[in-house]
Every structure is written in C-alpha cells, then in structure tokens.
Coordinates of C-alpha atoms and ligand atoms in Angstrom, one line a residue:
X1 CA 132.5 84.9 91.1
X2 CA 129.4 83.1 92.9
X3 CA 128.9 84.1 96.6
X4 CA 129.1 81.1 99.0
X5 CA 126.8 79.7 101.6
X6 CA 127.3 76.7 103.9
X7 CA 124.8 74.7 105.7
X8 CA 125.7 72.9 108.5
X9 CA 122.9 70.0 108.4
X10 CA 124.0 68.4 112.1
X11 CA 124.5 71.8 114.0
X12 CA 121.2 73.1 115.1
X13 CA 120.6 76.5 116.9
X14 CA 117.2 75.4 118.1
X15 CA 113.7 74.4 117.2
X16 CA 111.8 77.3 115.4
X17 CA 108.4 77.5 116.9
X18 CA 105.8 77.1 114.6
X19 CA 104.0 79.9 116.2
X20 CA 106.5 82.5 115.1
X21 CA 104.1 82.3 111.7
X22 CA 101.2 83.6 113.5
X23 CA 98.4 86.1 112.8
X24 CA 97.0 88.8 114.7
X25 CA 93.1 89.5 114.0
X26 CA 91.3 92.4 115.6
X27 CA 88.0 94.4 115.4
X28 CA 89.3 97.4 113.4
X29 CA 88.4 98.8 110.0
X30 CA 87.4 96.2 107.4
X31 CA 89.3 93.1 109.2
X32 CA 86.5 91.4 111.1
X33 CA 83.1 92.7 109.5
X34 CA 83.2 92.7 105.6
X35 CA 87.0 90.9 105.7
X36 CA 86.9 87.7 107.6
X37 CA 83.2 87.8 109.0
X38 CA 80.9 87.9 106.2
X39 CA 77.9 86.5 108.0
X40 CA 76.2 83.1 107.3
X41 CA 73.6 84.6 104.9
X42 CA 76.1 86.3 102.6
X43 CA 76.5 85.5 99.0
X44 CA 80.1 85.6 99.5
X45 CA 81.2 82.0 99.9
X46 CA 81.5 81.5 103.5
X47 CA 81.9 78.5 106.1
X48 CA 79.5 79.2 109.0
X49 CA 79.7 83.1 108.1
X50 CA 83.3 83.2 107.7
X51 CA 85.0 84.1 104.2
X52 CA 86.1 81.1 102.4
X53 CA 88.7 82.7 100.9
X54 CA 90.4 83.9 104.4
X55 CA 89.9 80.2 105.4
X56 CA 91.8 79.1 102.2
X57 CA 94.6 81.8 103.0
X58 CA 95.0 80.9 106.3
X59 CA 95.2 77.2 105.5
X60 CA 97.3 77.4 102.6
X61 CA 100.1 79.4 104.9
X62 CA 99.7 76.7 107.6
X63 CA 98.6 79.4 110.1
X64 CA 99.8 78.0 113.5
X65 CA 98.2 80.6 115.7
X66 CA 95.7 83.3 115.6
X67 CA 95.8 86.3 118.1
X68 CA 92.4 87.6 119.1
X69 CA 90.5 90.1 120.0
X70 CA 92.9 92.7 120.2
X71 CA 95.0 94.9 120.1
X72 CA 93.0 98.2 121.5
X73 CA 90.1 96.1 121.2
X74 CA 90.9 93.7 123.7
X75 CA 90.9 96.6 126.5
X76 CA 87.4 97.0 125.9
X77 CA 86.1 93.9 125.0
X78 CA 83.6 92.1 127.2
X79 CA 83.5 88.4 126.1
X80 CA 80.0 87.7 127.3
X81 CA 78.7 90.4 124.5
X82 CA 80.2 87.9 121.8
X83 CA 78.5 84.5 123.0
X84 CA 74.7 83.4 122.7
X85 CA 72.3 83.8 120.0
X86 CA 73.1 86.5 117.4
X87 CA 69.8 88.4 117.9
X88 CA 70.6 88.8 121.7
X89 CA 74.2 90.3 121.1
X90 CA 74.4 94.0 122.2
X91 CA 75.7 96.4 119.9
X92 CA 78.2 98.4 121.7
X93 CA 80.0 101.9 121.1
X94 CA 83.7 101.3 120.0
X95 CA 86.2 102.9 122.3
X96 CA 89.3 102.7 120.5
X97 CA 87.6 103.3 117.0
X98 CA 86.1 106.8 117.9
X99 CA 82.3 106.0 118.1
X100 CA 82.1 103.3 115.8
X101 CA 80.0 100.4 116.6
X102 CA 80.7 96.9 117.6
X103 CA 77.7 94.4 116.6
X104 CA 79.4 91.6 118.6
X105 CA 78.5 89.2 115.6
X106 CA 82.3 87.8 115.6
X107 CA 82.6 86.3 119.2
X108 CA 84.3 83.5 121.1
X109 CA 82.6 80.6 119.2
X110 CA 83.0 82.4 115.5
X111 CA 86.8 82.8 116.6
X112 CA 87.2 79.3 117.7
X113 CA 85.6 78.1 114.5
X114 CA 87.9 79.8 112.2
X115 CA 90.7 78.3 114.4
X116 CA 89.2 75.0 113.8
X117 CA 88.7 75.6 110.1
X118 CA 92.2 76.9 109.9
X119 CA 94.1 74.5 112.2
X120 CA 95.4 77.4 114.2
X121 CA 95.9 77.4 117.9
X122 CA 93.9 80.3 119.3
X123 CA 95.5 83.0 121.6
X124 CA 93.1 84.9 123.6
X125 CA 94.2 88.5 125.0
X126 CA 92.0 89.5 128.0
X127 CA 90.9 92.9 129.2
X128 CA 92.7 94.5 132.1
X129 CA 91.5 98.0 131.6
X130 CA 87.7 97.7 131.8
X131 CA 87.0 94.2 133.2
X132 CA 88.2 92.4 136.3
X133 CA 90.1 89.3 137.3
X134 CA 86.7 87.6 137.7
X135 CA 85.8 88.2 134.2
X136 CA 89.3 86.8 132.9
X137 CA 88.8 83.9 135.0
X138 CA 85.3 83.2 133.9
X139 CA 86.4 83.5 130.1
X140 CA 89.2 80.8 130.8
X141 CA 86.4 78.6 132.7
X142 CA 84.3 79.3 129.5
X143 CA 87.0 78.2 127.0
X144 CA 88.7 75.5 128.9
X145 CA 86.3 74.1 132.0
X146 CA 85.0 70.8 132.0
X147 CA 83.4 70.6 135.2
X148 CA 79.5 71.3 135.3
X149 CA 79.0 74.9 136.4
X150 CA 77.2 78.0 135.5
X151 CA 79.8 79.3 133.1
X152 CA 80.6 75.9 131.3
X153 CA 76.7 75.2 131.2
X154 CA 76.4 78.5 129.4
X155 CA 78.7 77.3 126.9
X156 CA 77.1 74.2 126.4
X157 CA 73.6 76.1 126.0
X158 CA 75.5 78.2 123.3
X159 CA 76.3 75.1 121.4
X160 CA 79.6 73.9 122.6
X161 CA 79.7 70.6 124.7
X162 CA 83.8 70.1 124.7
X163 CA 86.0 72.6 125.9
X164 CA 88.3 74.2 123.4
X165 CA 91.4 74.2 125.8
X166 CA 92.8 77.3 124.7
X167 CA 96.7 77.4 125.7
X168 CA 97.8 80.8 125.1
X169 CA 96.4 83.7 127.0
X170 CA 97.7 87.4 127.1
X171 CA 97.0 89.5 129.9
X172 CA 96.3 93.1 128.4
X173 CA 97.5 94.7 125.6
X174 CA 100.2 97.3 125.3
X175 CA 99.9 98.1 128.9
X176 CA 101.8 101.2 128.8
X177 CA 98.6 103.0 127.2
X178 CA 96.4 102.1 130.1
X179 CA 98.4 101.2 133.6
X180 CA 101.4 102.7 135.4
X181 CA 104.0 100.1 135.8
X182 CA 102.9 99.4 139.8
X183 CA 99.2 99.0 138.4
X184 CA 100.2 96.6 135.7
X185 CA 102.3 94.7 138.1
X186 CA 99.5 94.3 140.5
X187 CA 96.7 93.3 137.7
X188 CA 98.9 90.8 136.1
X189 CA 99.9 89.2 139.4
X190 CA 96.2 88.8 140.4
X191 CA 94.6 88.0 136.9
X192 CA 97.7 85.4 136.5
X193 CA 97.0 83.8 139.7
X194 CA 93.2 83.6 139.3
X195 CA 93.3 82.3 135.7
X196 CA 95.8 79.7 136.5
X197 CA 93.2 78.4 139.4
X198 CA 91.1 77.5 136.7
X199 CA 93.7 75.9 134.5
X200 CA 97.2 75.5 135.5
X201 CA 98.6 74.6 132.0
X202 CA 97.8 78.1 130.6
X203 CA 100.7 79.7 128.7
X204 CA 100.6 83.3 129.7
X205 CA 101.9 86.3 127.7
X206 CA 102.6 89.5 129.8
X207 CA 102.5 92.7 128.4
X208 CA 105.5 95.0 129.3
X209 CA 105.7 98.7 129.6
X210 CA 107.2 99.0 126.1
X211 CA 106.0 101.5 123.5
X212 CA 105.9 100.3 120.0
X213 CA 106.5 103.1 117.6
X214 CA 109.4 104.6 119.1
X215 CA 112.6 104.6 116.6
X216 CA 114.9 104.1 119.6
X217 CA 116.6 100.8 119.5
X218 CA 116.5 101.0 123.4
X219 CA 113.5 101.0 125.6
X220 CA 112.7 104.8 125.8
X221 CA 111.2 103.9 129.1
X222 CA 113.9 101.6 130.8
X223 CA 113.0 102.6 134.2
X224 CA 109.2 101.5 133.7
X225 CA 110.2 98.2 131.8
X226 CA 112.7 97.4 134.7
X227 CA 109.7 98.0 137.4
X228 CA 107.5 95.6 135.6
X229 CA 110.1 92.8 134.8
X230 CA 111.0 93.2 138.4
X231 CA 107.7 93.0 139.7
X232 CA 106.6 90.0 137.9
X233 CA 109.8 87.9 137.9
X234 CA 109.1 84.6 138.9
X235 CA 105.6 84.6 137.5
X236 CA 106.6 85.1 133.8
X237 CA 106.8 82.9 130.9
X238 CA 106.5 85.0 127.8
X239 CA 106.7 88.9 127.5
X240 CA 105.1 90.6 124.7
X241 CA 106.9 93.1 122.4
X242 CA 105.3 95.0 119.5
X243 CA 107.5 96.0 116.9
X244 CA 106.2 98.1 113.9
X245 CA 108.5 99.8 111.2
X246 CA 107.9 102.8 108.9
X247 CA 109.7 103.9 105.8
X248 CA 108.3 106.6 103.6
X249 CA 105.0 106.2 102.0
X250 CA 103.9 102.6 101.4
X251 CA 102.9 103.0 97.6
X252 CA 105.5 105.6 96.1
X253 CA 108.5 105.5 98.0
X254 CA 112.1 107.0 97.3
X255 CA 115.1 104.8 96.8
X256 CA 116.4 106.0 100.6
X257 CA 113.2 105.2 101.8
X258 CA 113.4 101.7 100.3
X259 CA 116.5 101.0 102.0
X260 CA 115.6 102.9 105.1
X261 CA 112.7 100.6 105.7
X262 CA 114.7 97.3 105.2
X263 CA 117.6 98.4 107.2
X264 CA 115.4 98.7 110.2
X265 CA 114.9 95.0 110.2
X266 CA 118.6 94.3 111.2
X267 CA 119.3 97.6 112.9
X268 CA 116.5 99.0 115.0
X269 CA 114.4 95.7 115.5
X270 CA 117.3 93.3 116.2
X271 CA 118.4 96.2 118.9
X272 CA 115.3 96.3 120.3
X273 CA 114.6 92.3 120.7
X274 CA 118.1 92.2 122.3
X275 CA 117.7 95.1 124.6
X276 CA 114.6 93.8 125.9
X277 CA 116.0 90.3 126.3
X278 CA 118.9 92.2 128.0
X279 CA 116.5 93.5 130.6
X280 CA 115.0 90.3 131.1
X281 CA 118.0 88.4 131.3
X282 CA 119.5 91.1 133.7
X283 CA 116.8 91.4 136.0
X284 CA 115.4 87.7 135.9
X285 CA 118.3 85.7 134.7
X286 CA 116.2 82.9 133.2
X287 CA 116.7 82.4 129.7
X288 CA 113.6 80.2 129.5
X289 CA 111.6 83.5 129.1
X290 CA 110.7 84.1 125.8
X291 CA 109.4 86.7 123.8
X292 CA 105.9 87.1 121.9
X293 CA 106.2 89.5 119.0
X294 CA 102.3 89.4 119.0
X295 CA 102.2 92.7 116.7
X296 CA 104.7 93.5 114.1
X297 CA 104.7 94.4 110.4
X298 CA 104.9 97.8 108.6
X299 CA 102.9 100.8 109.3
X300 CA 102.9 102.9 106.3
X301 CA 101.9 106.7 106.7
X302 CA 98.7 105.8 104.6
X303 CA 97.5 103.6 107.3
X304 CA 97.6 106.5 109.6
X305 CA 95.3 108.6 107.5
X306 CA 92.0 106.2 108.0
X307 CA 90.2 104.6 110.9
X308 CA 90.7 101.7 109.0
X309 CA 94.1 101.4 109.0
X310 CA 94.4 100.4 105.3
X311 CA 97.7 100.8 103.1
X312 CA 99.4 99.8 99.9
X313 CA 101.0 96.4 100.2
X314 CA 104.0 96.4 97.7
X315 CA 106.5 93.9 97.0
X316 CA 109.0 95.8 99.2
X317 CA 106.7 94.7 102.2
X318 CA 107.3 91.1 101.3
X319 CA 111.1 91.5 101.3
X320 CA 110.9 93.3 104.8
X321 CA 108.4 90.3 105.8
X322 CA 111.1 87.7 104.9
X323 CA 113.9 89.5 106.2
X324 CA 112.0 90.0 109.5
X325 CA 111.4 86.0 109.4
X326 CA 115.1 85.6 109.1
X327 CA 115.8 88.0 112.0
X328 CA 113.2 85.9 114.1
X329 CA 114.5 82.8 113.2
X330 CA 118.1 83.5 114.4
X331 CA 116.8 83.6 117.9
X332 CA 114.9 80.2 118.0
X333 CA 115.4 79.6 121.8
X334 CA 113.9 83.0 122.7
X335 CA 111.1 83.9 120.4
X336 CA 108.0 81.5 121.0
X337 CA 105.6 83.5 118.8
X338 CA 105.1 86.2 116.3
X339 CA 101.9 87.5 114.9
X340 CA 101.7 89.8 112.1
X341 CA 99.7 92.9 112.2
X342 CA 97.3 92.3 110.6
X343 CA 96.2 89.5 108.4
X344 CA 93.5 90.9 106.4
X345 CA 92.8 94.4 105.0
X346 CA 94.4 96.0 107.9
X347 CA 98.1 97.3 107.7
X348 CA 100.5 94.6 106.6
X349 CA 97.5 92.4 105.2
X350 CA 98.2 89.0 103.2
X351 CA 94.6 89.2 102.0
X352 CA 92.7 92.5 100.7
X353 CA 89.1 92.3 100.3
X354 CA 86.1 94.3 98.8
X355 CA 82.8 93.0 98.8
X356 CA 83.2 89.5 97.0
X357 CA 86.6 90.3 95.5
X358 CA 89.8 89.7 96.8
X359 CA 93.5 89.5 96.4
X360 CA 96.6 88.0 98.1
X361 CA 99.6 90.6 98.7
X362 CA 103.3 89.7 97.9
X363 CA 103.7 89.2 101.8
X364 CA 101.1 86.2 101.5
X365 CA 103.5 84.7 99.3
X366 CA 106.3 84.8 101.7
X367 CA 104.3 83.2 104.3
X368 CA 103.6 80.7 102.0
X369 CA 107.2 80.0 100.7
X370 CA 108.4 79.9 104.5
X371 CA 105.9 77.7 105.8
X372 CA 108.4 74.6 105.9
X373 CA 110.6 76.4 108.4
X374 CA 107.6 76.0 111.0
X375 CA 108.8 73.3 113.7
X376 CA 112.2 72.7 112.2
X377 CA 115.5 73.0 113.5
X378 CA 117.4 76.1 112.8
X379 CA 120.7 75.4 111.3
X380 CA 123.9 77.1 111.5
X381 CA 124.9 78.8 108.3
X382 CA 127.9 80.5 107.0
X383 CA 127.9 82.8 104.0
X384 CA 129.6 85.6 102.1
X385 CA 127.8 88.9 102.3
X386 CA 127.7 91.4 99.7
X387 CA 127.1 94.8 101.4
X388 CA 126.0 98.1 100.5
X389 CA 126.6 101.6 102.5
X390 CA 123.4 102.7 103.5
X391 CA 122.8 106.1 105.3
X392 CA 119.4 106.0 106.8
X393 CA 118.1 106.8 110.3
X394 CA 118.2 102.7 110.8
X395 CA 121.7 102.5 110.1
X396 CA 122.9 105.7 111.9
X397 CA 121.4 104.2 114.9
X398 CA 123.9 101.2 114.9
X399 CA 126.6 103.3 113.7
X400 CA 127.1 100.9 111.1
X401 CA 126.1 101.9 107.4
X402 CA 126.8 98.7 105.7
X403 CA 123.8 96.6 105.2
X404 CA 123.7 92.8 104.2
X405 CA 121.9 92.9 101.0
X406 CA 121.5 89.0 101.3
X407 CA 120.0 87.4 104.3
X408 CA 119.8 83.6 104.7
X409 CA 118.0 81.2 107.2
X410 CA 117.8 77.3 107.0
X411 CA 116.1 74.6 108.8
X412 CA 115.7 70.8 108.7
X413 CA 112.5 69.3 109.4
X414 CA 112.8 66.3 111.8
X415 CA 109.5 65.2 110.5
X416 CA 110.2 64.9 107.0
X417 CA 113.8 64.9 106.9
X418 CA 113.8 67.8 104.4
X419 CA 115.9 70.9 104.4
X420 CA 114.4 74.4 103.5
X421 CA 116.8 77.3 102.6
X422 CA 115.6 80.9 102.0
X423 CA 117.1 83.8 100.9
X424 CA 116.4 87.3 100.3
X425 CA 118.4 89.6 97.9
X426 CA 117.3 93.4 98.6
X427 CA 119.4 94.7 95.6
X428 CA 116.7 96.0 93.0
X429 CA 119.6 95.8 90.5
X430 CA 122.0 93.0 91.0
X431 CA 121.6 89.5 90.9
X432 CA 123.7 87.0 93.0
X433 CA 124.7 83.8 92.3
X434 CA 125.1 81.5 95.1
X435 CA 127.2 78.3 95.6
X436 CA 125.2 76.4 98.4
X437 CA 127.0 73.9 100.0
X438 CA 125.3 71.2 102.9
X439 CA 127.7 69.8 105.2
X440 CA 127.0 67.2 107.7
X441 CA 125.5 63.8 107.5
X442 CA 122.7 64.7 104.9
X443 CA 122.9 63.5 101.4
X444 CA 120.9 65.5 99.2
X445 CA 118.9 63.7 96.3
X446 CA 116.9 66.5 94.9
X447 CA 116.6 70.3 95.0
X448 CA 113.6 72.7 94.0
X449 CA 113.4 76.2 94.2
X450 CA 110.7 79.1 94.2
X451 CA 111.3 82.7 93.8
X452 CA 109.3 85.9 94.5
X453 CA 110.7 88.5 92.3
X454 CA 109.6 92.1 91.2
X455 CA 110.0 95.7 91.3
X456 CA 110.2 97.0 95.0
X457 CA 106.7 99.2 94.2
X458 CA 105.0 96.2 92.3
X459 CA 101.8 95.3 94.0
X460 CA 98.7 92.7 93.6
X461 CA 95.5 94.6 92.9
X462 CA 91.9 93.4 92.1
X463 CA 92.2 93.8 88.6
X464 CA 95.6 92.1 88.6
X465 CA 95.7 89.9 91.4
X466 CA 98.8 87.6 90.3
X467 CA 101.0 90.0 89.2
X468 CA 103.7 89.2 92.0
X469 CA 103.6 85.4 92.4
X470 CA 106.1 82.7 93.3
X471 CA 107.3 81.0 90.4
X472 CA 109.8 78.1 89.9
X473 CA 113.3 78.7 89.9
X474 CA 115.9 76.4 88.0
X475 CA 118.4 75.1 90.3
X476 CA 121.7 72.8 89.7
X477 CA 122.3 70.2 92.1
X478 CA 125.5 68.2 92.4
X479 CA 126.3 66.2 95.2
X480 CA 126.0 67.9 98.2
X481 CA 126.0 71.4 96.0
X482 CA 123.3 73.3 94.9
X483 CA 123.5 76.5 92.7
X484 CA 121.1 79.3 92.8
X485 CA 120.8 82.8 91.1
X486 CA 118.9 85.2 93.1
X487 CA 117.1 87.8 91.0
X488 CA 117.1 91.3 92.0
X489 CA 114.7 92.3 94.8
X490 CA 113.7 88.8 95.5
X491 CA 112.9 86.1 97.9
X492 CA 114.0 82.5 97.2
X493 CA 113.0 79.0 98.9
X494 CA 115.3 76.3 98.2
X495 CA 113.9 72.8 99.4
X496 CA 116.3 70.0 99.6
X497 CA 115.4 66.3 99.8
X498 CA 117.7 64.3 101.8
X499 CA 118.1 60.4 101.4
X500 CA 115.7 58.9 103.7
X501 CA 113.5 62.0 103.7
X502 CA 109.6 61.4 103.7
X503 CA 107.2 62.6 101.4
X504 CA 105.6 65.2 103.7
X505 CA 105.0 68.8 102.7
Ligands
LIG601 O1 97.5 96.9 115.3 C1 96.9 98.2 115.3 C2 97.1 98.7 116.9 O2 98.3 99.1 117.2 C3 96.8 97.7 118.1 O3 95.2 97.9 118.4 C4 97.4 98.2 119.2 O4 97.6 97.1 119.9 C5 98.5 98.4 118.5 O5 99.1 99.9 119.1

C-alpha cells in the first residue's frame, strides 16, 4: 500500500529565508588558495583570479549568501592586510594553521567580487580576539561608507568607488575559545555600538558561548550561555550556532554508523536548536531573535587527520544534507541563515579541486535540487512515516529509538506560484511509493521530479565525476494528486506547477 503525504497549499509556516542555503568559506587548507582563488595569471580558467568552476557551482545552486573570512581565521585576520596592490600585501604567519602562511592575495575586494559574480550577499566576521572595536568600525566604513574620509578614500584608491553595502556582520567566531562570557559580552556590546554608528542598518550576529562538537543535545555550559544571552539581551538580533556531526569514518562506514550519522539530524541537532531557542526565549522572551547556523555539516575523522580538513564526500553526506535542510525548514520563523562548512575542498564540500581538475560532490546536487525552496512559503504537511528502530548514541539521547526513514518539506514560491516538495528516503533497501495530495486553492497543471539515488558509500571522483548525479524521475499527476516512488537511499525533488504559475525557475 502506498504511503500518504498531504500538502496544505494555503497553510504556511513562514517564509524560508533564502540565506538558509548559504556557504562558509575560510582560509584553511586548499579552500581559498588553489580552491577558489587561482590568481589572475593562472592557466586554470578564472574570472579575475577566481576559479570559473567555483563561480559556476555557486551560481548553479543560487548561493544566497557567503560567510567569510572565518572561522578561526577571522580571529587573527586584519582586513587591512588584504586590501591594496597585491605586491604590497604582507605575508603573515597563520596562528590557527600551525605556522602556515597567509599571502593575503584574497582579501575584501576579491571576496566582494566573488559575491558579485555569484549573486550572493556577503557576510563578514570581525576579529574580536586580536583587533579592536576601532578596526571593526573601520572595516564597516571601508565596505559601506559613502562620505569622503580617509577610509573610504582608501577604498576608492584601491579601485572601488561605490560602497558594497554589506548587511550581515558577525561579531567574533566561536567566542568560547577566546573569551570568558563576561569579556565577550563587554566586547560584543562595544563592537556593536561602534559598528552601528557607522551604519545603523547592519544585521549583527552574536557568537554565543556554545561549543560545537559536543555530543550533548543541551548546552554543556548552560551557565555561560545564560550569562552571555543575559548580558547582551536587548542588543541581539541573531545568535550564531555551530553544529557539526560525525558518524564513523567518512568513506568506509558500517551500517550502524550510517544510521547513527543520519539519526543525529533529528535527534541531537534538533534538540540543540530547540535548547538554544529555549534559553533565548526564556531569558529574552523575544521570538524575533533568530539563529544563524553559520557552520554546519559533517566532520568525518578523516577531516581531523590533516590540517587541510579534507575528507571523503559520499552519497550518505548528501542524504544528511537533505534531511538537515528539512530540519532547518521546520523553523522558518527562527532560522535566519545557515552556511555549510565549507563549500570547496574543506569538510562537507560541494566542490573538490586538484589543479585544473574538479568534480561536484553528491551534496552539491542536494543544494541544486533544493534551491527552489529559497524564499518560498513553508507549507504544512502531514504524512505517514515509515520508521525503523535504530540503536545509536543519537537515538539514545532522545530515548526514542524509532527513526523516520522518510523526511519531507514543501514550499510554495510567491514569485512563481510553483510548489516544491522534497523527500528523502534514508532506507538503503526499501522503495516507498507516496501518494501526494495537494489540498487548498492550488490547481496542479503539471508535475516533474528529479532524484538523486545511489549506494550510501558511492561518491564522485576526479576520474568519475558524474557517478552520483540527479536524474529525471517519472511521476503520475491526476487532478491534485501526484504519485511518486522514492528509490532506496534517495533524495527527490518534486516540482508542481499550479494554474497561473509563472515560468520562473
Ligand atoms: O570549519 C572549520 C573550523 O571549525 C572553523 O574555523 C571554526 O570556526 C570551527 O570550529
């Protein structure tokens, strides 16, 4: 018998912020140098020094926002090192990379060019560890200032007349590594005050004292977290949360490790989001404060073994990413942005490069298939849930061993009037047929679907770059009902055009 999914086309849960599909890029390993930045004189096809293929990937997933320069790198980065003629830029010792060096060839202008080329909004992170509030203020002025001044004059001298108008600014990164709660509170308030004096419209992201990798579903430092939230309440709009997951090795994993990793999305990660929102709501009581999950993804043990944090990127990671987006889209009013760590070569990458060669990972395809959710109205759904008992660290945490095999999310674009329904089937053996019913004032006139299906350990490689890729999937539309079969271990994107829908993507 077919499973059942009902999508309520008139009942919206809120708008899905496009920025939820954002990217995080850092000066780490082969991300910037040899990854995105190849230099203007490189034989590798590039636009103003930026690898063409990286631009193509970010454009094809409609990257809405890019976070830079870190990460740990932000804590020792002086933006002045990365502006001005290339030949004058200082080479610096990289504190967080054990003595590697930073040539500063990729700086503010190069980053802004990447954003222009990809259509993404920039999100800058200011240094609260080794620089001052004055430096942060100056950077805001350099990017956003219009009046004639020494700082804006420097920008003009460096080739940029008009301000870039950067909206998103994070104050510090993972503050718990660098500051005691009371010190961060003091810095945050000072930095924020002066940055806003330069541009009152900035959207500021606070870094809470909230460790990343801890397996606990609740904050292990609840007292520190409370202290920061208490200290900055009334001056807080967005709070950063970093959430990494791991589950056995990234390339060769056991069946238990397969399930454990996927179970973390709905167990540990959901609990962590809810517990942080719980603290914010209890202390501040303002539900307009949203979360910026500005580092998320899988950190496999292989990623720990080298300084460059490179790891295998299999189809399992793509299933994880799709389920993760379903999780984020279930909080459309509270999650303002999310940036995957990290888009090229590092950790949960979308693109891997080696010299002139490159390939797109299975996770890239999820970003591409889900891009229609960006800015859409999240719709209420009800569905039958095939479940399986999973005994893992993640399910023990919630004391619920039953895991949903299928997850779903639906949205309707106000712009195009089209509906996008995405479904994951995590079961590596079973196919599930779904009878999808669209209720409300929506008259379906056509439907099409694409599917990303493979074995959990399948991956793309330099020699086989298209082994895992999305293909068309037959669907059956009759009146407002669509029948779709979800193959084992798959992600499906079902697009439904309603009467009056425009021909927009
Ligand atoms: O993404 C890699 C590192 O993980 C970042 O530099 C840091 O912010 C986080 O802990």
